[in-house]
Short mmCIF file of C-alpha atoms and ligand atoms in Angstrom, two decimals:
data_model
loop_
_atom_site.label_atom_id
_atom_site.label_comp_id
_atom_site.label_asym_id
_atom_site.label_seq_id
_atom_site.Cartn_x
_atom_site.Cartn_y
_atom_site.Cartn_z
CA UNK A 30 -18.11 -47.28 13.59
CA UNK A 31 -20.27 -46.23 10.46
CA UNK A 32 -23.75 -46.05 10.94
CA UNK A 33 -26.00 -47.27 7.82
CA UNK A 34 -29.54 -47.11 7.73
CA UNK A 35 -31.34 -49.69 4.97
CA UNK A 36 -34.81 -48.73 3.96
CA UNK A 37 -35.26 -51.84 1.81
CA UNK A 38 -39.09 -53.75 2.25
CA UNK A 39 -38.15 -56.98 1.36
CA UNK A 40 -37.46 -58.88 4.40
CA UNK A 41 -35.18 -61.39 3.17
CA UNK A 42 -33.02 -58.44 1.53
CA UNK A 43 -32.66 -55.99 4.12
CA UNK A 44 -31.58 -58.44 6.81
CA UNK A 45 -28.92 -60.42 4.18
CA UNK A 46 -27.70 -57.00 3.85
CA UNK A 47 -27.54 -56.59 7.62
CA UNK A 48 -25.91 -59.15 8.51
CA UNK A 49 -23.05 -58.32 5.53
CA UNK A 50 -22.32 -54.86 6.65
CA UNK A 51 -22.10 -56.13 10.52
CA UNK A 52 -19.85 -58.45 9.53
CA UNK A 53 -17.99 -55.70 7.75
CA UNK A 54 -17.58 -53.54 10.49
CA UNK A 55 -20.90 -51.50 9.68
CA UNK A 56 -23.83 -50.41 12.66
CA UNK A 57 -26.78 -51.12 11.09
CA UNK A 58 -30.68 -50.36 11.07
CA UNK A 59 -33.30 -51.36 8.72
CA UNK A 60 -36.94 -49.97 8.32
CA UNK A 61 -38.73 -50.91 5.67
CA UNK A 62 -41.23 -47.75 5.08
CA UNK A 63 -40.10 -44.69 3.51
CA UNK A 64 -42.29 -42.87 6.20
CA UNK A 65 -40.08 -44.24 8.82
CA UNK A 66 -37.02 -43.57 7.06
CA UNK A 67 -37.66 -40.04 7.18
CA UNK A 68 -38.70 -40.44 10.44
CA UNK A 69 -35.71 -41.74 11.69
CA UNK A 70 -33.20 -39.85 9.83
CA UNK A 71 -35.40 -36.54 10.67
CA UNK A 72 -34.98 -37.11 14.54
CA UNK A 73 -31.59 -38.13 14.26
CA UNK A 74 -30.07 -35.31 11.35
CA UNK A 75 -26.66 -36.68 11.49
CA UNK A 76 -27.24 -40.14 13.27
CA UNK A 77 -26.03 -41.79 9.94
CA UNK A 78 -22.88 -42.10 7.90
CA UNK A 79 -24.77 -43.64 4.88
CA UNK A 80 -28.36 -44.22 3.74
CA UNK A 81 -29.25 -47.28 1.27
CA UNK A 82 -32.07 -46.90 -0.04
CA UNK A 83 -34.97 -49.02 -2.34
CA UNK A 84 -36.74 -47.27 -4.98
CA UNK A 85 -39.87 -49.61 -4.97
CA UNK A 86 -41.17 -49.11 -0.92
CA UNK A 87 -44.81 -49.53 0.38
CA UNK A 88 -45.89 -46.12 0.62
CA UNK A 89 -43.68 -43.03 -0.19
CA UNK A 90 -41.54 -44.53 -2.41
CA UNK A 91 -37.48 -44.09 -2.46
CA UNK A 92 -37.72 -41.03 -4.79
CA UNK A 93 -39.86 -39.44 -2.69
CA UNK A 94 -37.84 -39.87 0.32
CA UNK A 95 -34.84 -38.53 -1.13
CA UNK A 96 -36.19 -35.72 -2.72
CA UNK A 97 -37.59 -34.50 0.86
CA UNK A 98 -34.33 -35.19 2.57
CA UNK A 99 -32.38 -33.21 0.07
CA UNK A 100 -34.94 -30.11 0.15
CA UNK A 101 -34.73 -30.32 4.13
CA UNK A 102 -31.43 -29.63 3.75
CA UNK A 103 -30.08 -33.44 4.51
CA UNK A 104 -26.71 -34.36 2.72
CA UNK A 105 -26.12 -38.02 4.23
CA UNK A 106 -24.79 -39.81 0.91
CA UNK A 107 -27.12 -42.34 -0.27
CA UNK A 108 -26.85 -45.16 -2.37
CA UNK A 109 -30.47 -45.96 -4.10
CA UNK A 110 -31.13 -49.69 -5.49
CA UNK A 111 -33.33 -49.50 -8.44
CA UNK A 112 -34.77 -52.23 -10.45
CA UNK A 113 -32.91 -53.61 -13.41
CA UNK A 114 -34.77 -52.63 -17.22
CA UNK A 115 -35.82 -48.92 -15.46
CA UNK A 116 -32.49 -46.76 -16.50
CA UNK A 117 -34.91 -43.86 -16.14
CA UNK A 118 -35.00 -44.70 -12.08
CA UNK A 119 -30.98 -43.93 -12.72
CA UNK A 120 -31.70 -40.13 -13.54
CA UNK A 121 -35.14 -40.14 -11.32
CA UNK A 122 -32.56 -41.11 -8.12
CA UNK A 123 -30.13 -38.28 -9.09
CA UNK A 124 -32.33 -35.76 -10.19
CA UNK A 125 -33.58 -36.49 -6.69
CA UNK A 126 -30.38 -36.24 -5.07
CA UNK A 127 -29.20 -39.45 -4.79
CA UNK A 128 -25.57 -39.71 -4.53
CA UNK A 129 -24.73 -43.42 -6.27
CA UNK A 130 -26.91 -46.10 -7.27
CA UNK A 131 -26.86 -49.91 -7.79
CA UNK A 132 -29.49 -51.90 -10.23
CA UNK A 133 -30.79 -54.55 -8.68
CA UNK A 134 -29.73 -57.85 -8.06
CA UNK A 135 -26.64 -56.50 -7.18
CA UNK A 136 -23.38 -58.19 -6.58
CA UNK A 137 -22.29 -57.50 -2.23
CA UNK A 138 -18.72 -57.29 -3.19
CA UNK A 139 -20.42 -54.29 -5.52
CA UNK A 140 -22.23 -52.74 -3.21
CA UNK A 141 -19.79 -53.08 0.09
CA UNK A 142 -16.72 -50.89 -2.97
CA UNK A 143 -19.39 -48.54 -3.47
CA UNK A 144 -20.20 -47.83 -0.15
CA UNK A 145 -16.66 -47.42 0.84
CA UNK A 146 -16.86 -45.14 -2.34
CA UNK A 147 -19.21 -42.57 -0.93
CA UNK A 148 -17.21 -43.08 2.50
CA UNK A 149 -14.22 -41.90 1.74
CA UNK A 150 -15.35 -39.41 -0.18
CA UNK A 151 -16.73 -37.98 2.61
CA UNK A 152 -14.28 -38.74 4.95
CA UNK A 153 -12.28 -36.67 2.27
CA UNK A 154 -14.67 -33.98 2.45
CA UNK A 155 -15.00 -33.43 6.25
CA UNK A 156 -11.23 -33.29 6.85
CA UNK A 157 -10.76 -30.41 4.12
CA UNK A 158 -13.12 -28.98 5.60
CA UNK A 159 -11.37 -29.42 9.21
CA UNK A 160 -8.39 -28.09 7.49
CA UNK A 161 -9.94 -25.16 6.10
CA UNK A 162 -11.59 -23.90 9.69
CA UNK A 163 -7.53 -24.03 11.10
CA UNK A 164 -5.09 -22.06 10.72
CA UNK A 165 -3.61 -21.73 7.24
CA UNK A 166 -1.25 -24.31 5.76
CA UNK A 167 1.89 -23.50 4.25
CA UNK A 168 0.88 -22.83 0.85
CA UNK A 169 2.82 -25.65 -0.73
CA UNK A 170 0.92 -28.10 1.29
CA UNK A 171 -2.35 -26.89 -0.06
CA UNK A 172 -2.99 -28.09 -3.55
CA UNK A 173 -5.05 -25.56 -5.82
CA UNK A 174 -8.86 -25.81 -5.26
CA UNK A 175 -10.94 -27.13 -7.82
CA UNK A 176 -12.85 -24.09 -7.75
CA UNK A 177 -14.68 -22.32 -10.70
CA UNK A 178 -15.75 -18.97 -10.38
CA UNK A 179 -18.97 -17.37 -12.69
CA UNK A 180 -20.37 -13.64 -11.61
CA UNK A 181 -20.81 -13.74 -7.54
CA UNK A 182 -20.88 -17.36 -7.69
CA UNK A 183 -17.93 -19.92 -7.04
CA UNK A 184 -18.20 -23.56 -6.88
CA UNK A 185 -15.82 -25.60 -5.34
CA UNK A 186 -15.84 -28.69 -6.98
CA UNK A 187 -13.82 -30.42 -3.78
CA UNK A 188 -15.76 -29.92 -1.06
CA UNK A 189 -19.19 -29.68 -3.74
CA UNK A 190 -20.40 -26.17 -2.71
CA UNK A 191 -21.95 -23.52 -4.25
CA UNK A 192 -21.23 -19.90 -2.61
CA UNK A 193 -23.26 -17.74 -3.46
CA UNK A 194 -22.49 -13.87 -1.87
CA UNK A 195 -21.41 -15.36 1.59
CA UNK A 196 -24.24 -18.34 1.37
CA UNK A 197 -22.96 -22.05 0.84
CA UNK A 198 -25.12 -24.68 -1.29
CA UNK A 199 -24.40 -27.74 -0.54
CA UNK A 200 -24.60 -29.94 -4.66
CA UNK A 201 -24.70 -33.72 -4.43
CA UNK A 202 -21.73 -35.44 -6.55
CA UNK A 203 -24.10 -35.55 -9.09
CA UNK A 204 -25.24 -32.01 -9.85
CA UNK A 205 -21.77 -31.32 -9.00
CA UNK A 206 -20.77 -33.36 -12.22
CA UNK A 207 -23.44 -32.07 -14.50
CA UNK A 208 -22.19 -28.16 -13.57
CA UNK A 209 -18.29 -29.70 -14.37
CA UNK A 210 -19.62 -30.86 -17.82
CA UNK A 211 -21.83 -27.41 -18.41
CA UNK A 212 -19.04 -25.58 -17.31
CA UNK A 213 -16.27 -27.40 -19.82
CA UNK A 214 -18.59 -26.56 -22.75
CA UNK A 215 -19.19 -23.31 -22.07
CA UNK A 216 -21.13 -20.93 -24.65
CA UNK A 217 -21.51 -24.02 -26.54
CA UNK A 218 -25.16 -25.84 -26.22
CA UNK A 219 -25.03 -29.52 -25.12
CA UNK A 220 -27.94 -31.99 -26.07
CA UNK A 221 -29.89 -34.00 -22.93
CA UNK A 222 -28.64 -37.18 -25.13
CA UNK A 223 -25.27 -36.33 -24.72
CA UNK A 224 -25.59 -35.17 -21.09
CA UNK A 225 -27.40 -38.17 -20.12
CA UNK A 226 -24.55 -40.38 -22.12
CA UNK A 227 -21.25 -38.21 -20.74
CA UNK A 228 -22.33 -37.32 -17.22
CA UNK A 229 -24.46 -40.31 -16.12
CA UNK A 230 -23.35 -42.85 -18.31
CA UNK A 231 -27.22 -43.34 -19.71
CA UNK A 232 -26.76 -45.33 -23.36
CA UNK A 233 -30.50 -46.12 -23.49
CA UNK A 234 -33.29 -44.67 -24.67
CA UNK A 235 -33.73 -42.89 -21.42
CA UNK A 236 -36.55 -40.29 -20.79
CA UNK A 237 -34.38 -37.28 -20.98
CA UNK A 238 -37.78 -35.05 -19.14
CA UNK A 239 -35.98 -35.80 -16.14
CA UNK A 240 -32.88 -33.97 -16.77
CA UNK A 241 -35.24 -30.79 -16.95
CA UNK A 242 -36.10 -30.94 -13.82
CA UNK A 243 -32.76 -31.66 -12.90
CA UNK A 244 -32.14 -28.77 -14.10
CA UNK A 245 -35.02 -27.25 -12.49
CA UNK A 246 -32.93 -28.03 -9.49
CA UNK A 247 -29.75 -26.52 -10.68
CA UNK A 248 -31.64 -22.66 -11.37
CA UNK A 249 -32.31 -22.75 -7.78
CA UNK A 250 -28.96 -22.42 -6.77
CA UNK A 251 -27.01 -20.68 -9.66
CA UNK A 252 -29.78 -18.24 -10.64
CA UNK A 253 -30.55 -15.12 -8.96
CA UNK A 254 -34.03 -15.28 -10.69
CA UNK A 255 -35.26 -18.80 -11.20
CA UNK A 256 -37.80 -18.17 -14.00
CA UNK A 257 -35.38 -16.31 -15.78
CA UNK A 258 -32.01 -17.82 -15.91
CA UNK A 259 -29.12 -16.05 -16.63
CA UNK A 260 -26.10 -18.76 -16.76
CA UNK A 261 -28.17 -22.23 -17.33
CA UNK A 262 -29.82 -21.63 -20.81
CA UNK A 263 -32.47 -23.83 -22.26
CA UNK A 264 -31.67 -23.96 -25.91
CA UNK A 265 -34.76 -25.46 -27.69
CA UNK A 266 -34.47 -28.52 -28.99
CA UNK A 267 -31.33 -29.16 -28.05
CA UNK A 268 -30.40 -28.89 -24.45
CA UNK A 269 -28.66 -26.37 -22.21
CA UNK A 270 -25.76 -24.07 -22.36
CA UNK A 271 -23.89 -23.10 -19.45
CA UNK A 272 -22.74 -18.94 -19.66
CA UNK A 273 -20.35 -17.76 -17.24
CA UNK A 274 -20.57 -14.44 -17.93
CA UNK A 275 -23.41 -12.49 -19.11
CA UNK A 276 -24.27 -9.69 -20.88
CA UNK A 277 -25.65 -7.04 -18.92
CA UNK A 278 -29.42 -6.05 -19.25
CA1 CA B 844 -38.58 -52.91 -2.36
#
């Protein structure tokens, strides 16, 4: 049975959406802090199969919370609810490392296909990753990987790694998506407008700051020096440009 943990304060919400996902098959628990959703999900590391979570919480709010979970290393997909007429919450919540996200009010129909969404997609993951731990398959069973390789670095778009010289970084779907897009354009520089508009479907004025620090995020992993970035250019004015391979120094 799937375990979901709601971190939603409003009474009246969390426990309609309790008693929705128990009736669909779904073990649930609500808090309604973001202090004791990281409390729960810190004693319990893989105690949950999905994580919904409210932006607007008493406290720490849902940004917050994500943002610590994904820097603690903690990968459980999460689905954030923001609040309709804030499309910048959409790119806060991934920047964060939030794997989907629903405006508020939400349809249940919605939010039960999304759910199953992130489910299956990890469900999907885990067994490829079952299958690559066993012994080989024969080699017309296994379909090429989505794999894209840039100096020491590969990233395997299918199981949304990063390898890095023997070290594996996890990427939510999200950064996963914005490398894709950097990748397909590569040598070419791409505006935050049309990043925002191609890889997170953003058509209004959004605040495109928080793409920097999404990108912020990014240099972490793909850069062997941060501060000085190599592959994940900041062209000024414009945007970024992604360079496979570069020129020696
Ligand atoms: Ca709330």
């Amino acid at each position: 049975m799937n375990k979901v943990l709601v971190v939603e304060d409003e009474q009246h919400l969390a426990e309609g959406l309790r008693f929705n996902l128990e009736d669909e098959g779904y073990q649930v628990q609500v808090v309604e802090t973001g202090e004791a959703a990281l409390d729960v999900l810190r004693a319990q590391p893989s105690g949950f199969d999905l994580v919904i979570l409210d932006v607007m919480l008493p406290g720490k709010d849902g940004f917050s919370v994500m943002s610590e979970l994904r820097g603690e290393g903690q990968f459980v997909p999460t689905l954030m609810l923001t609040a309709r007429g804030h499309p910048e919450d959409v790119l806060k919540g991934f920047a964060a490392g939030a794997d989907d996200y629903l405006t508020k009010p939400f349809e249940l129909a919605i939010l039960i296909a999304r759910l199953r969404g992130l489910l299956r997609r990890r469900e999907w993951l885990r067994a490829s990753l079952d299958a690559s731990t066993r012994a080989p398959a024969a080699p017309a069973e296994t379909p090429p990987a989505d794999e894209f390789q840039f100096g020491d670095k590969t990233v395997n778009f299918d199981r949304l790694e990063l390898h890095v010289r023997g070290q594996v970084f996890p990427l939510t779907l999200m950064e996963a998506n914005v490398l894709r897009y950097l990748i397909q354009h590569e040598g070419t520089p791409v505006s935050r407008k049309k990043m925002l508009e191609e890889v997170w479907g953003l058509h209004e004025d959004t605040d495109t700051r928080a793409i920097d620090n999404f990108m912020v995020r990014l240099r972490r992993y793909v850069e062997d020096d941060p501060s000085h970035p190599r592959h994940l250019l900041t062209v000024r004015g414009v945007g970024y440009r992604f360079i496979a391979e570069p020129r020696a120094t």
